[in-house]
PDB file of C-alpha atoms in Angstrom:
ATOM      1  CA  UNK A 857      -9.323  32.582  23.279  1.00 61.00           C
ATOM      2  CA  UNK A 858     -10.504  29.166  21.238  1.00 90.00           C
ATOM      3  CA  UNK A 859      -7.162  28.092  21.735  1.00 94.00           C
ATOM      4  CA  UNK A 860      -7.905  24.429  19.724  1.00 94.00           C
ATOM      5  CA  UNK A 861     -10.350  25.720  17.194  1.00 95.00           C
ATOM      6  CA  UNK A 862      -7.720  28.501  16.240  1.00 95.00           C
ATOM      7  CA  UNK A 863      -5.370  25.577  15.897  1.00 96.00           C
ATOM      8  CA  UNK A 864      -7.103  23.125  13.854  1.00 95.00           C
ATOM      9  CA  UNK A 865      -8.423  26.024  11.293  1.00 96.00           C
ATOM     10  CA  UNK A 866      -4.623  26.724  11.297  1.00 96.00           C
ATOM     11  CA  UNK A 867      -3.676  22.999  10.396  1.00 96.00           C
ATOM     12  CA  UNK A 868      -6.241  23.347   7.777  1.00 96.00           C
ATOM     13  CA  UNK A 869      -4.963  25.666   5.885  1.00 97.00           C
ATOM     14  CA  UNK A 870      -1.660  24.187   5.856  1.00 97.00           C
ATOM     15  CA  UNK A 871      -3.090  21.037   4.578  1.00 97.00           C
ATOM     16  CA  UNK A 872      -4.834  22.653   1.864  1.00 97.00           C
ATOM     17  CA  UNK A 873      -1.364  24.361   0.862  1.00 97.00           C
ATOM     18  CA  UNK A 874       0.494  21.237   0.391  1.00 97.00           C
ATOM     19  CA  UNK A 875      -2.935  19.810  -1.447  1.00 96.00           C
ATOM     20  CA  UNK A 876      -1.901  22.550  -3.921  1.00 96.00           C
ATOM     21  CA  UNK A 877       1.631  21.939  -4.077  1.00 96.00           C
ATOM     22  CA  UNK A 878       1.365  18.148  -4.663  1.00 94.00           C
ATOM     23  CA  UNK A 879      -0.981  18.837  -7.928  1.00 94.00           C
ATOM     24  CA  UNK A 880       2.027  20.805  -9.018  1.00 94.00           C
ATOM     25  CA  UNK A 881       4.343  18.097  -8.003  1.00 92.00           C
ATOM     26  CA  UNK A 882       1.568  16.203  -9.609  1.00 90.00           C
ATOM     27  CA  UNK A 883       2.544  13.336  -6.506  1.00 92.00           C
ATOM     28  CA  UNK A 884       0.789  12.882  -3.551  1.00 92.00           C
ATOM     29  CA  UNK A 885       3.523  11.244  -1.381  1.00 92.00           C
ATOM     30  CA  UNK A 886       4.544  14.853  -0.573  1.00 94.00           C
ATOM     31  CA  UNK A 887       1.979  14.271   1.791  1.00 95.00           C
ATOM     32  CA  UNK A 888       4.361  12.135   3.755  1.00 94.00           C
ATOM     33  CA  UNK A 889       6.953  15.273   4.079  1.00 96.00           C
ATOM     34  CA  UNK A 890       3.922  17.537   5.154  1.00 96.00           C
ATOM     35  CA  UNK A 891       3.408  14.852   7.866  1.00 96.00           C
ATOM     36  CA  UNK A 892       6.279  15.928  10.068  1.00 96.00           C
ATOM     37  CA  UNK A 893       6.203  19.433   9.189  1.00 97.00           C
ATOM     38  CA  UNK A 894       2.997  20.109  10.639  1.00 97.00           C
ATOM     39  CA  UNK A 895       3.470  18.580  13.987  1.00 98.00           C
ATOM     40  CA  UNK A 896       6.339  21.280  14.766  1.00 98.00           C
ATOM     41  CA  UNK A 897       4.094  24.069  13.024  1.00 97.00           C
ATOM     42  CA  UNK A 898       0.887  23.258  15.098  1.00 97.00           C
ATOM     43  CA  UNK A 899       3.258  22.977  18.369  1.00 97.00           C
ATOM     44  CA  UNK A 900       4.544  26.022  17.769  1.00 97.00           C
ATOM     45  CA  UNK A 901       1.189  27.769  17.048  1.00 97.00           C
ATOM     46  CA  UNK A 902       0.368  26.497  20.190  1.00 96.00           C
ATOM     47  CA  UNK A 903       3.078  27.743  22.211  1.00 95.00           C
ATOM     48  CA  UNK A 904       2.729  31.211  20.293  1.00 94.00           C
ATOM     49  CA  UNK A 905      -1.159  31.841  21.430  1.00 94.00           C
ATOM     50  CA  UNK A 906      -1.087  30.144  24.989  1.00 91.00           C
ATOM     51  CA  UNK A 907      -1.263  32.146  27.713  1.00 85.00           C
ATOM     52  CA  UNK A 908       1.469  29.969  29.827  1.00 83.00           C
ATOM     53  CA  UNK A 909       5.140  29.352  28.795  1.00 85.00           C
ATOM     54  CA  UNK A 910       7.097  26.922  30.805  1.00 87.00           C
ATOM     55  CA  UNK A 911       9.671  25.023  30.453  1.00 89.00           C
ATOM     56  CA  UNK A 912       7.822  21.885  30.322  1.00 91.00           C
ATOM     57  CA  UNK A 913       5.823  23.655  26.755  1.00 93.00           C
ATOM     58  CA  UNK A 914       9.830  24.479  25.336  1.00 94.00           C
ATOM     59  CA  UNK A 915      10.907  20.782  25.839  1.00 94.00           C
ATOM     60  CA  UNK A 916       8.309  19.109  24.497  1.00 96.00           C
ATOM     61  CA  UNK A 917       8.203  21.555  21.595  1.00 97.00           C
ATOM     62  CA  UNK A 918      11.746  21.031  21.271  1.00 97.00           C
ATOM     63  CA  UNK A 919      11.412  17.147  21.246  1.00 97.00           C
ATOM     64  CA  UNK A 920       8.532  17.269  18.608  1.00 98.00           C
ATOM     65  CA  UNK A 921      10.941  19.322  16.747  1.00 98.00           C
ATOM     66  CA  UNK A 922      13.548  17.499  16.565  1.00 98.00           C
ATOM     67  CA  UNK A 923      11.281  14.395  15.761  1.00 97.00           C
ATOM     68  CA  UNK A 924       9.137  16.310  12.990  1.00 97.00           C
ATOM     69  CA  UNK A 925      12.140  17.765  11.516  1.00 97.00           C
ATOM     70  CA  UNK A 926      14.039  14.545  11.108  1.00 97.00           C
ATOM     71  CA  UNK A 927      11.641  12.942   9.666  1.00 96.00           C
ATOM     72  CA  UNK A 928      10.323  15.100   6.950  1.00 97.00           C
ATOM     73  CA  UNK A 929      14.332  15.009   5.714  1.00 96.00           C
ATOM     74  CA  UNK A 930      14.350  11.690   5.916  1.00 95.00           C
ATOM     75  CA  UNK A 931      11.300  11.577   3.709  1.00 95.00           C
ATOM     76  CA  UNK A 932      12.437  14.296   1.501  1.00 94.00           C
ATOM     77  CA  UNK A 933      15.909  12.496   0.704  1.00 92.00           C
ATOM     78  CA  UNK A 934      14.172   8.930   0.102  1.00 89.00           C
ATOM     79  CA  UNK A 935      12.110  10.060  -2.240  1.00 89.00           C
ATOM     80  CA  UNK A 936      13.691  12.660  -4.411  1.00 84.00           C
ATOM     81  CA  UNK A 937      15.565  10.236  -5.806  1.00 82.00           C
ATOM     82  CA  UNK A 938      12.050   7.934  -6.747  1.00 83.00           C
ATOM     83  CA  UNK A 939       8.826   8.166  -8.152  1.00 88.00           C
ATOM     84  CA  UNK A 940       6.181   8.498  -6.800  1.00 89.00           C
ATOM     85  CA  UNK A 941       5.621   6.046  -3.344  1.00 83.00           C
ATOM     86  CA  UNK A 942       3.515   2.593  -4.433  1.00 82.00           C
ATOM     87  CA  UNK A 943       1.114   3.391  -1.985  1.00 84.00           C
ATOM     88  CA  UNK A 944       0.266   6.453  -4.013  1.00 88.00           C
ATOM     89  CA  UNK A 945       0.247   4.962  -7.350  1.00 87.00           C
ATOM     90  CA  UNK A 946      -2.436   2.624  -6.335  1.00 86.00           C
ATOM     91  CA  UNK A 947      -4.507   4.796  -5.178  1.00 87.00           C
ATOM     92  CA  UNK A 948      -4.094   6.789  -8.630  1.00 87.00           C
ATOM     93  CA  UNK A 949      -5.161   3.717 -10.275  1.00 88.00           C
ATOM     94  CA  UNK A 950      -8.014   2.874  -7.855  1.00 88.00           C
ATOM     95  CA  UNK A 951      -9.805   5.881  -7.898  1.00 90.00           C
ATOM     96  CA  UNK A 952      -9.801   7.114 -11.406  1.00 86.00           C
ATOM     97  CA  UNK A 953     -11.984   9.953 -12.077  1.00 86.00           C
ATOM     98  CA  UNK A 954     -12.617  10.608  -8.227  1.00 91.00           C
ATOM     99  CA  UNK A 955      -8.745  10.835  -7.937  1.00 90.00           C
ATOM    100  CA  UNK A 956      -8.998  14.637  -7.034  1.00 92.00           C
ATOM    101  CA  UNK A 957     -11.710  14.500  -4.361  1.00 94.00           C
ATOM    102  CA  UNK A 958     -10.337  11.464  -2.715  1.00 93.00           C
ATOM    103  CA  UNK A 959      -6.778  13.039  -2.643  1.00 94.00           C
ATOM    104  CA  UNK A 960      -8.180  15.904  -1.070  1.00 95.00           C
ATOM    105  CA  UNK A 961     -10.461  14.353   1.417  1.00 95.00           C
ATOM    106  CA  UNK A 962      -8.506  10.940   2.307  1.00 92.00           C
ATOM    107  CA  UNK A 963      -4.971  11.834   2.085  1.00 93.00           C
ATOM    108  CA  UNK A 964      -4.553  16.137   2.887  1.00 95.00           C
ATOM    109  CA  UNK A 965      -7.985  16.429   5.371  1.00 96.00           C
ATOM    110  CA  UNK A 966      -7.660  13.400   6.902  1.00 95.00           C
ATOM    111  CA  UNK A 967      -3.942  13.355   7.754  1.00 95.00           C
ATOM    112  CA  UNK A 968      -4.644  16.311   8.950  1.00 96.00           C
ATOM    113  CA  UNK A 969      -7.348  15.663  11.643  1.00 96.00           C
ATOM    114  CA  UNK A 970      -5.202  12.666  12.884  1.00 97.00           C
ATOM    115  CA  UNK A 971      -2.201  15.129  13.067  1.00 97.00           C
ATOM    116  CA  UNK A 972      -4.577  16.870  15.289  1.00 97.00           C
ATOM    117  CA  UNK A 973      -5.747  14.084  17.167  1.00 97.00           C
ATOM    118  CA  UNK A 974      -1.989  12.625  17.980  1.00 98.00           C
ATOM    119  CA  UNK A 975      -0.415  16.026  18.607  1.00 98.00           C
ATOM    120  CA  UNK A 976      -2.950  17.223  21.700  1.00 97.00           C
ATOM    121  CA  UNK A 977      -0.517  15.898  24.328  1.00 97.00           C
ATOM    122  CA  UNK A 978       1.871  18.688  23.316  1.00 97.00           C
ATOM    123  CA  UNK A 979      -1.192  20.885  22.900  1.00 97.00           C
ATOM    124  CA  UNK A 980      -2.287  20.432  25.786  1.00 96.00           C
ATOM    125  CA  UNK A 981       1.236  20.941  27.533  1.00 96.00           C
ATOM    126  CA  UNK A 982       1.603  23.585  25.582  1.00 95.00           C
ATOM    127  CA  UNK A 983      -2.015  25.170  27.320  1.00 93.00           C
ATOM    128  CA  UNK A 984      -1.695  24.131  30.903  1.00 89.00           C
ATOM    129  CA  UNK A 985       2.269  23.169  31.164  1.00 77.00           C
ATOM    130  CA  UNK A 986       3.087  24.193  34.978  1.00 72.00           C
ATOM    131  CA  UNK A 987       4.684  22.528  38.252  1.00 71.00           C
ATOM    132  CA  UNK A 988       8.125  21.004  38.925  1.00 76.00           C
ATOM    133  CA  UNK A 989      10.041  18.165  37.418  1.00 80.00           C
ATOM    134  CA  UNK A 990       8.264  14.623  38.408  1.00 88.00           C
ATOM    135  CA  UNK A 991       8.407  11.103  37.981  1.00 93.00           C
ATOM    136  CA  UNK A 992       6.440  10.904  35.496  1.00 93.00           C
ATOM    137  CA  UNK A 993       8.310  13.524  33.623  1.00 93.00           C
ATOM    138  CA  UNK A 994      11.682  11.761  33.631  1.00 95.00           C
ATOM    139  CA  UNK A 995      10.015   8.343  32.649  1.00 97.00           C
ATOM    140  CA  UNK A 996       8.012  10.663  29.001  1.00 96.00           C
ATOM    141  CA  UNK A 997      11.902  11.869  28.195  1.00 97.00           C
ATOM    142  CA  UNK A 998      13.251   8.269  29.082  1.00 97.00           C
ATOM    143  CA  UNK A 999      10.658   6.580  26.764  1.00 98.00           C
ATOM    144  CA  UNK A1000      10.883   9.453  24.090  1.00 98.00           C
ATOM    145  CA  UNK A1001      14.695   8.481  24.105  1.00 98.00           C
ATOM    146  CA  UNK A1002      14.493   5.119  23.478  1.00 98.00           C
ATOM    147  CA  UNK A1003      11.733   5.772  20.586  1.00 98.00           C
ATOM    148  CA  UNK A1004      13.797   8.463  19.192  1.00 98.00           C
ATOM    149  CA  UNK A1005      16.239   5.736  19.057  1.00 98.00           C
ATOM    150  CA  UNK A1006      14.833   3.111  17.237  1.00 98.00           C
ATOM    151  CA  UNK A1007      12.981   5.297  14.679  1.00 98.00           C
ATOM    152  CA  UNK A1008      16.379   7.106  13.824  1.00 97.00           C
ATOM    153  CA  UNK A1009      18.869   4.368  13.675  1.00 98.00           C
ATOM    154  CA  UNK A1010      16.223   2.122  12.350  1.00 97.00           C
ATOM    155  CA  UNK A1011      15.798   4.829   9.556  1.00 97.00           C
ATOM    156  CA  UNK A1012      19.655   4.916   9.235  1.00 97.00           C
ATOM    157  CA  UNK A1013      20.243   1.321   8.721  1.00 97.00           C
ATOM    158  CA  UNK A1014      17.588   0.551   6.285  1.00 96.00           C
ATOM    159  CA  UNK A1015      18.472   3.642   3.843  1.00 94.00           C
ATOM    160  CA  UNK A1016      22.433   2.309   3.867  1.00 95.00           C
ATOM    161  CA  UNK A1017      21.178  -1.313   3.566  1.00 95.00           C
ATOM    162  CA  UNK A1018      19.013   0.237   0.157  1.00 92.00           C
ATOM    163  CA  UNK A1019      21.930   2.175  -1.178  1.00 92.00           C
ATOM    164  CA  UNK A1020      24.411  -1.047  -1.259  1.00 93.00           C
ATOM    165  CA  UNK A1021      23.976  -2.588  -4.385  1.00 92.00           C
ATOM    166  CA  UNK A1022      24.608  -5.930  -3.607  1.00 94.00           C
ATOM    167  CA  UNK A1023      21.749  -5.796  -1.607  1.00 93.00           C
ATOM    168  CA  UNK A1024      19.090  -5.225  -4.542  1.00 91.00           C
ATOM    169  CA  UNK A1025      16.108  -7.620  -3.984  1.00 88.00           C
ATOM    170  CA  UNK A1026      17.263  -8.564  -0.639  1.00 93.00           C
ATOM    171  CA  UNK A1027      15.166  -8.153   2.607  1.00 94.00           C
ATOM    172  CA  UNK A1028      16.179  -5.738   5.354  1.00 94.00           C
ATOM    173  CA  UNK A1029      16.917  -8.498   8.635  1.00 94.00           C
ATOM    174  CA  UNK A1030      19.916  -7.045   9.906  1.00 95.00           C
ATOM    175  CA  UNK A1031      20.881  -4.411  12.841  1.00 96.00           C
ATOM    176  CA  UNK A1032      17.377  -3.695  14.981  1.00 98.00           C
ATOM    177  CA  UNK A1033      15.311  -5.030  12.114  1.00 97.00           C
ATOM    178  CA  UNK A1034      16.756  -8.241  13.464  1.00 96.00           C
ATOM    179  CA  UNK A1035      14.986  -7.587  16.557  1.00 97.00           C
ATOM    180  CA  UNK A1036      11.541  -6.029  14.870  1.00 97.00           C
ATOM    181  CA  UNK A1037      10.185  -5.784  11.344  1.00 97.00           C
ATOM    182  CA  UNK A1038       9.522  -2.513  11.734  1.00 97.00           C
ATOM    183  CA  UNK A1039      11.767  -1.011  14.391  1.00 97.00           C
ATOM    184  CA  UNK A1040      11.509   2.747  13.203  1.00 97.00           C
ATOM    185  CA  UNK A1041       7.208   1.955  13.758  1.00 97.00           C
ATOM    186  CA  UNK A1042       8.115   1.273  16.503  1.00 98.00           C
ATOM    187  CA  UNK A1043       9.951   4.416  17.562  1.00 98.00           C
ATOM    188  CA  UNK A1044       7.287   6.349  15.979  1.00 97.00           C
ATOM    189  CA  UNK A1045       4.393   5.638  18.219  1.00 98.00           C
ATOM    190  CA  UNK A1046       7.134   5.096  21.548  1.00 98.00           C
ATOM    191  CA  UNK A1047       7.737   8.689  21.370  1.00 98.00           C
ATOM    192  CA  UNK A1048       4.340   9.769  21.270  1.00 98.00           C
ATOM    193  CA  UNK A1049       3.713   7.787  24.529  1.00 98.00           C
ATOM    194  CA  UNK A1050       6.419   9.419  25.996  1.00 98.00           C
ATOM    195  CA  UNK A1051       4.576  12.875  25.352  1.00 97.00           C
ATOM    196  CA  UNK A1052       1.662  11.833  26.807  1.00 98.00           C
ATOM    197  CA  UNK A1053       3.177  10.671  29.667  1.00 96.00           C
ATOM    198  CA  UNK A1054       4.595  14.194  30.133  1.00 95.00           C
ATOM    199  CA  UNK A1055       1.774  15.368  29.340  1.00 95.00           C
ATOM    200  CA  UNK A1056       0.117  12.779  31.949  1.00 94.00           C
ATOM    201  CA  UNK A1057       2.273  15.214  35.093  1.00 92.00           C
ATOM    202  CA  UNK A1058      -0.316  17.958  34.407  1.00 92.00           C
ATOM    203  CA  UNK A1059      -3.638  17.433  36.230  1.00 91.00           C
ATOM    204  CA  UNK A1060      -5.990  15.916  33.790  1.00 92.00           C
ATOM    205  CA  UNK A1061      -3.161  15.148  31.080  1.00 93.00           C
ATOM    206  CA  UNK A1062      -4.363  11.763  31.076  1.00 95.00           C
ATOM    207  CA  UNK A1063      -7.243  12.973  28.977  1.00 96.00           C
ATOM    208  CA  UNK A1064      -4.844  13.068  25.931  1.00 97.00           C
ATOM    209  CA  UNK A1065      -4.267   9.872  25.409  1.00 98.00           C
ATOM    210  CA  UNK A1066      -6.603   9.692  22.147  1.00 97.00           C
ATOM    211  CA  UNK A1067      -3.232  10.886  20.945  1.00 98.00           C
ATOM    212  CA  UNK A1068      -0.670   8.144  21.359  1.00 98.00           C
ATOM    213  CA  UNK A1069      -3.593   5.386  20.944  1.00 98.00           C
ATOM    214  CA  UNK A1070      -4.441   7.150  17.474  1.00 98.00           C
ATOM    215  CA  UNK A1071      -0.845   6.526  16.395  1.00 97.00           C
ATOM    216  CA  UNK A1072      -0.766   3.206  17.668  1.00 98.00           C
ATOM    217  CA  UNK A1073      -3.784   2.353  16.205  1.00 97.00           C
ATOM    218  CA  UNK A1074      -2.871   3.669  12.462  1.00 96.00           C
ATOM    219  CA  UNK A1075       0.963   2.309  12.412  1.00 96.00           C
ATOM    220  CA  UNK A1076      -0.631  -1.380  13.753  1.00 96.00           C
ATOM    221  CA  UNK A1077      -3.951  -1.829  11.661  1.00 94.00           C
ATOM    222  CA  UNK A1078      -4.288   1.039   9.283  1.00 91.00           C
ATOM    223  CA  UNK A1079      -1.905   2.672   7.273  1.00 85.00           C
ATOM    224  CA  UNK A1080       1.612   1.401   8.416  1.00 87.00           C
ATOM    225  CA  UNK A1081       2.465  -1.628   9.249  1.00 94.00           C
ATOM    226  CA  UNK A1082      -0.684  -3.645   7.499  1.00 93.00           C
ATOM    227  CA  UNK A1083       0.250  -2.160   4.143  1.00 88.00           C
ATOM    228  CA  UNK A1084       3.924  -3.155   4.061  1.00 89.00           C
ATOM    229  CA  UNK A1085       3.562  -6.082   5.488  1.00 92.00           C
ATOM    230  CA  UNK A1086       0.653  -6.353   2.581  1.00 89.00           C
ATOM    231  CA  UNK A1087       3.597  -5.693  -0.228  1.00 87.00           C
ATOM    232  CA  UNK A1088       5.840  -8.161   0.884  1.00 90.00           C
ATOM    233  CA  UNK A1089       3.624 -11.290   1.569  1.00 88.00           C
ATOM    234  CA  UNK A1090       4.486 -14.451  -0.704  1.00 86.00           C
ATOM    235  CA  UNK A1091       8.019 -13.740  -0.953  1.00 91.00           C
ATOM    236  CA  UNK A1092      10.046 -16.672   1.068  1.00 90.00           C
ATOM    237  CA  UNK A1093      12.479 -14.659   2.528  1.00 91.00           C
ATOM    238  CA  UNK A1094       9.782 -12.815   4.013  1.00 93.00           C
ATOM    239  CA  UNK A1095       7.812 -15.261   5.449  1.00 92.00           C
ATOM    240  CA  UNK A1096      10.996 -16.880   7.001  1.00 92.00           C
ATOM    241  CA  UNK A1097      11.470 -13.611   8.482  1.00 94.00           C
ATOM    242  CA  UNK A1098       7.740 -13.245   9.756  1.00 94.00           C
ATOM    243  CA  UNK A1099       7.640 -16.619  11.606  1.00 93.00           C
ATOM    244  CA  UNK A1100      11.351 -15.695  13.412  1.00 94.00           C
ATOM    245  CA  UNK A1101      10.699 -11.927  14.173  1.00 96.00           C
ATOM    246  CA  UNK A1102       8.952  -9.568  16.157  1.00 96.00           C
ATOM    247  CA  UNK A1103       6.774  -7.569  13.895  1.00 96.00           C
ATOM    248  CA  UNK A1104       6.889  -5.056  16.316  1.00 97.00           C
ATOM    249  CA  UNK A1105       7.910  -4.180  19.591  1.00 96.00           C
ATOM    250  CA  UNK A1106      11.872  -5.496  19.724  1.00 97.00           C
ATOM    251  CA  UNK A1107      12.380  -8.774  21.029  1.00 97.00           C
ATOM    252  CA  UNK A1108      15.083 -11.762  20.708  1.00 95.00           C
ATOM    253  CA  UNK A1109      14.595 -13.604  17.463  1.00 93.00           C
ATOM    254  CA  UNK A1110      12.632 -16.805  17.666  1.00 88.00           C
ATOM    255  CA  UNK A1111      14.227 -20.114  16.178  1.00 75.00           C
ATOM    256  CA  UNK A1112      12.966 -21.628  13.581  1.00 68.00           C
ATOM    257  CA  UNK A1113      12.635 -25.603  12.579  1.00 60.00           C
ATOM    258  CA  UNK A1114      12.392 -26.346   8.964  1.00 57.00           C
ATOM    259  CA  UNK A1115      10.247 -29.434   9.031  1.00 52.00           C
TER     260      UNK A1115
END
């Protein structure tokens, strides 16, 4: 069976779905709530046409679940209540006529083959998962935890921090964005690391790490933390906040002497 070319034609298709539905939404952020979603469908594919169930394959599944469901709600209630993200509205504005193509190409197709790319520690679990419980196991569900954590509280605080009115035009510092500027980032690619390392228990798992590294990679220097970090420079509070704080992985804040 071509167990990962099945796949990937599989998470092409549902990328070219929600291509369709955001030119009826007419709003390409929708791409954000796909994001989630088709980690737990490919997982699932891949649990459905492998040859080997385990229970190594369940909890993993079950942890990208829980992760990719989360997430897209999260997404879904933020922005139901907006327009359409900034991000996206630039990118209306910057490509003009080749709006469509673009779209298509450099938000739906490419998302999708870094989906790919991230998710084949649970693919590959999901393919060879076998053997007992080990170290290494209990150390991917430890880190998963903590990552879980921080992405989901981080989440939490930030969206009740938004809805206060007295905080409009204020900047987020409190509660674990104290600690790091972008604490649910954080979480994000944490719990992918935990995967692999679960992933790591099989022989050869350590092959997969292309998948944490690509989420590194794109939260650090691509397409998360660079362009918010982008939006906010200039503004004092922010830069007062950059100099004192982490601007990623959690750590005590650093004091600051106004000269």
């Amino acid at each position: 069976m071509n167990y990962y070319p099945i796949l990937l034609i599989g998470l092409l298709v549902y990328m070219n779905c929600w291509f369709i539905i955001s030119l009826l939404k007419k709003r390409n952020d929708i791409a954000d709530i796909a994001w989630g979603l088709g980690f737990v469908l490919i997982v699932w594919g891949a649990f459905l046409i492998s040859e080997i169930h385990s229970w190594r394959s369940l909890l993993v599944n079950v942890l990208v679940s829980v992760w990719g469901f989360r997430l897209a709600w999260h997404i879904h209630k933020r922005n139901s209540t907006r327009k359409e993200d900034y991000r996206y509205q630039e990118w209306r504005k910057q490509w003009g006529k080749r709006f469509l193509v673009r779209s298509y190409f450099q938000i739906f197709i490419l998302q999708g083959f870094f989906l790919f790319l991230i998710s084949l520690p649970a693919l590959f679990i999901n393919k060879y998962a076998a053997g007992n419980v080990g170290i290494l196991d209990i150390a991917g569900i430890g880190i998963w935890l903590i990552g879980f954590y921080f992405e989901t509280v981080g989440d939490w605080q930030l969206s009740r921090f938004i809805k206060d009115p007295a905080n409009k035009g204020r900047l987020m510092q409190e509660g674990l964005w104290r600690y790091s500027r972008h604490p649910n980032y954080f979480g994000e690619v944490t719990q992918w690391w935990g995967i692999f390392l679960l992933a790591s228990a099989l022989p050869s798992g350590w092959i997969t790490i292309i998948g944490p590294v690509t989420i590194t990679v794109l939260i650090l220097f691509v397409s998360g933390i660079p362009l918010l970090e982008k939006k906010y420079a200039g503004r004092e509070d922010f830069e007062n906040y950059r100099k004192r704080t982490s601007i990623f992985i959690p750590l005590p804040p650093k004091v600051v002497y106004n000269k």
